[in-house]
Amino acid sequence: PGDDRYERVLGLLEGHSRDLTVSDAFEVLKAVKQEGLWATRVSFVYSVKENAVYYTENNDFEHIKKYAF
């Protein structure tokens, strides 16, 4: 109850093309991260073009790591 993250994401995605960059996707995730007891522990983005996953832990969006398949 009271969680409007879905609606906020819809608003953030309006006006974006379907081809979001990894940076764009992380900006969306950063905007809706949770803090406190239910804090977001891992945020990740999969890049089809690179066949790689970019991720960050514990809301540390300044340090994004990459795992390539």
Coordinates of C-alpha atoms in Angstrom, one line a residue:
P1 CA 0.0 0.0 0.0
G2 CA 1.2 3.5 -0.9
D3 CA 3.9 2.2 -3.2
D4 CA 3.7 4.2 -6.4
R5 CA 7.0 3.0 -8.0
Y6 CA 5.2 1.4 -10.9
E7 CA 3.4 4.6 -11.7
R8 CA 6.6 6.7 -11.4
V9 CA 8.5 4.4 -13.7
L10 CA 5.7 4.7 -16.3
G11 CA 6.0 8.5 -16.1
L12 CA 9.8 8.3 -16.4
L13 CA 9.6 6.1 -19.5
E14 CA 7.1 8.3 -21.3
G15 CA 9.0 10.1 -24.0
H16 CA 11.8 7.6 -24.2
S17 CA 12.2 5.5 -27.3
R18 CA 12.1 1.7 -26.9
D19 CA 15.9 1.7 -27.1
L20 CA 16.9 2.8 -23.7
T21 CA 20.6 3.0 -23.0
V22 CA 22.1 1.3 -20.0
S23 CA 22.6 4.7 -18.4
D24 CA 18.9 5.6 -19.0
A25 CA 17.8 2.4 -17.4
F26 CA 19.9 3.0 -14.4
E27 CA 18.6 6.5 -14.0
V28 CA 15.1 5.0 -13.8
L29 CA 16.2 2.4 -11.3
K30 CA 17.9 5.1 -9.2
A31 CA 14.8 7.2 -9.2
V32 CA 12.6 4.4 -7.7
K33 CA 15.2 2.7 -5.4
Q34 CA 14.0 1.8 -1.9
E35 CA 15.9 2.7 1.2
G36 CA 15.6 1.7 4.9
L37 CA 14.5 -1.7 6.1
W38 CA 13.3 -2.8 2.6
A39 CA 16.2 -1.1 0.7
T40 CA 17.1 -2.2 -2.8
R41 CA 20.1 -4.6 -2.6
V42 CA 20.8 -5.2 -6.3
S43 CA 19.8 -3.2 -9.4
F44 CA 20.6 -4.7 -12.8
V45 CA 20.2 -4.0 -16.5
Y46 CA 20.6 -6.5 -19.3
S47 CA 22.1 -5.2 -22.5
V48 CA 21.0 -7.3 -25.5
K49 CA 23.5 -5.6 -27.8
E50 CA 26.4 -6.5 -25.5
N51 CA 25.1 -9.7 -24.1
A52 CA 26.0 -8.4 -20.7
V53 CA 24.5 -7.6 -17.3
Y54 CA 25.3 -4.3 -15.6
Y55 CA 24.6 -4.2 -11.9
T56 CA 25.1 -2.2 -8.7
E57 CA 24.7 -3.3 -5.1
N58 CA 23.2 -1.4 -2.2
N59 CA 22.1 1.6 -4.2
D60 CA 25.7 2.5 -5.1
F61 CA 24.9 3.9 -8.5
E62 CA 28.3 5.5 -8.7
H63 CA 29.9 2.1 -9.1
I64 CA 28.3 0.0 -11.7
K65 CA 29.8 -3.4 -12.6
K66 CA 29.6 -5.4 -15.8
Y67 CA 29.3 -9.1 -16.3
A68 CA 29.7 -10.3 -19.9
F69 CA 28.5 -13.7 -21.0

